[in-house]
Amino acid sequence: MSKWSREEDELFETAIAQLNFLSLDHLFQHIAWKMPRKTLSEIKQHFFILVEDLHLIESNAVPLPNYKTCGNKTIGHPRKRRVPWNSEEHKLFLEGPEKYGKGDWKSISRYCVVTRTPSQVASHAQKYFISLHRKSKSHIFAVQE
């Protein structure tokens, strides 16, 4: 199997993420079309290695690296504890349910509001939706008066 460059990996992952495929064969053919330097066999093998890696990561069999620092450069965001949500976090939170559905707090935390844990996102959502419900009730009463 040939070595994959970082650019090829990114192209490969983007092709998977952007495609709503009906079958794995359809997916592999699509990727092969976008990556003419790779054989169909190499693409299939690379795909199944990626699936296995994801399985190991999701099952916590592989410890995740510490993303807080890399040398002198910060590349990750530490989670906040008992700190009020800022407007940017709330804006990112509002995008989450649209992308991942109301209730998928783990994905919203992982991909939208990376500075908060799934529990913190769920708690924020509960408070936010209660607040919306109260505001809509008070608006109804104000209109009726």
XYZ file of N, CA and C in Angstrom, residues 2 4 15 18 26 29 32 34 36 38 49 54 58 63-64 66-67 75 80 94 124 131 133 138 140 144:
78
model
N 0.548 2.195 -0.837
C 1.349 3.416 -0.921
C 1.055 4.336 0.259
N 0.054 7.701 2.149
C -0.916 8.765 1.890
C -0.378 10.066 2.461
N -14.212 13.873 0.805
C -15.071 13.132 -0.134
C -16.079 12.278 0.621
N -18.779 14.682 2.319
C -19.667 15.424 1.426
C -20.624 14.533 0.649
N -20.416 2.537 -4.305
C -20.651 3.879 -4.841
C -19.681 4.871 -4.221
N -16.096 4.265 -5.572
C -15.971 4.738 -6.961
C -15.889 6.258 -7.005
N -12.442 7.241 -5.829
C -11.459 6.888 -6.861
C -11.482 7.904 -7.996
N -12.180 11.040 -7.658
C -11.559 12.267 -7.152
C -10.057 12.095 -6.897
N -7.335 10.077 -8.673
C -6.887 9.179 -9.746
C -5.537 8.499 -9.487
N -4.746 6.968 -6.769
C -4.966 5.843 -5.867
C -5.816 4.787 -6.555
N -9.320 1.016 7.320
C -8.391 1.406 8.385
C -8.985 2.586 9.155
N -11.629 4.828 13.975
C -12.771 5.509 14.601
C -13.416 4.631 15.660
N -13.787 5.768 19.487
C -15.113 5.880 20.091
C -15.297 4.924 21.263
N -6.155 6.249 23.906
C -6.211 7.529 24.626
C -6.043 8.693 23.649
N -6.865 9.706 23.814
C -6.758 10.882 22.962
C -5.581 11.734 23.402
N -3.395 15.087 24.336
C -3.725 16.314 25.040
C -3.624 17.460 24.038
N -4.758 18.017 23.650
C -4.788 19.056 22.636
C -4.585 20.461 23.197
N -3.546 24.787 20.656
C -4.313 24.313 19.510
C -5.685 23.794 19.904
N -14.692 24.690 30.055
C -14.943 25.673 31.110
C -15.841 25.064 32.182
N -26.550 27.398 19.260
C -27.782 27.496 18.468
C -27.659 26.787 17.113
N -27.312 23.800 29.469
C -27.569 25.082 28.812
C -28.827 24.992 27.943
N -36.483 28.985 29.005
C -36.579 30.441 28.854
C -37.411 30.806 27.622
N -39.712 28.980 26.232
C -41.102 28.606 26.506
C -41.783 29.668 27.367
N -45.508 34.351 27.952
C -45.760 35.733 28.356
C -46.168 36.577 27.154
N -47.954 35.446 24.616
C -49.347 35.087 24.353
C -50.282 35.855 25.295
N -53.204 38.745 24.405
C -54.604 38.554 24.760
C -55.163 39.720 25.555
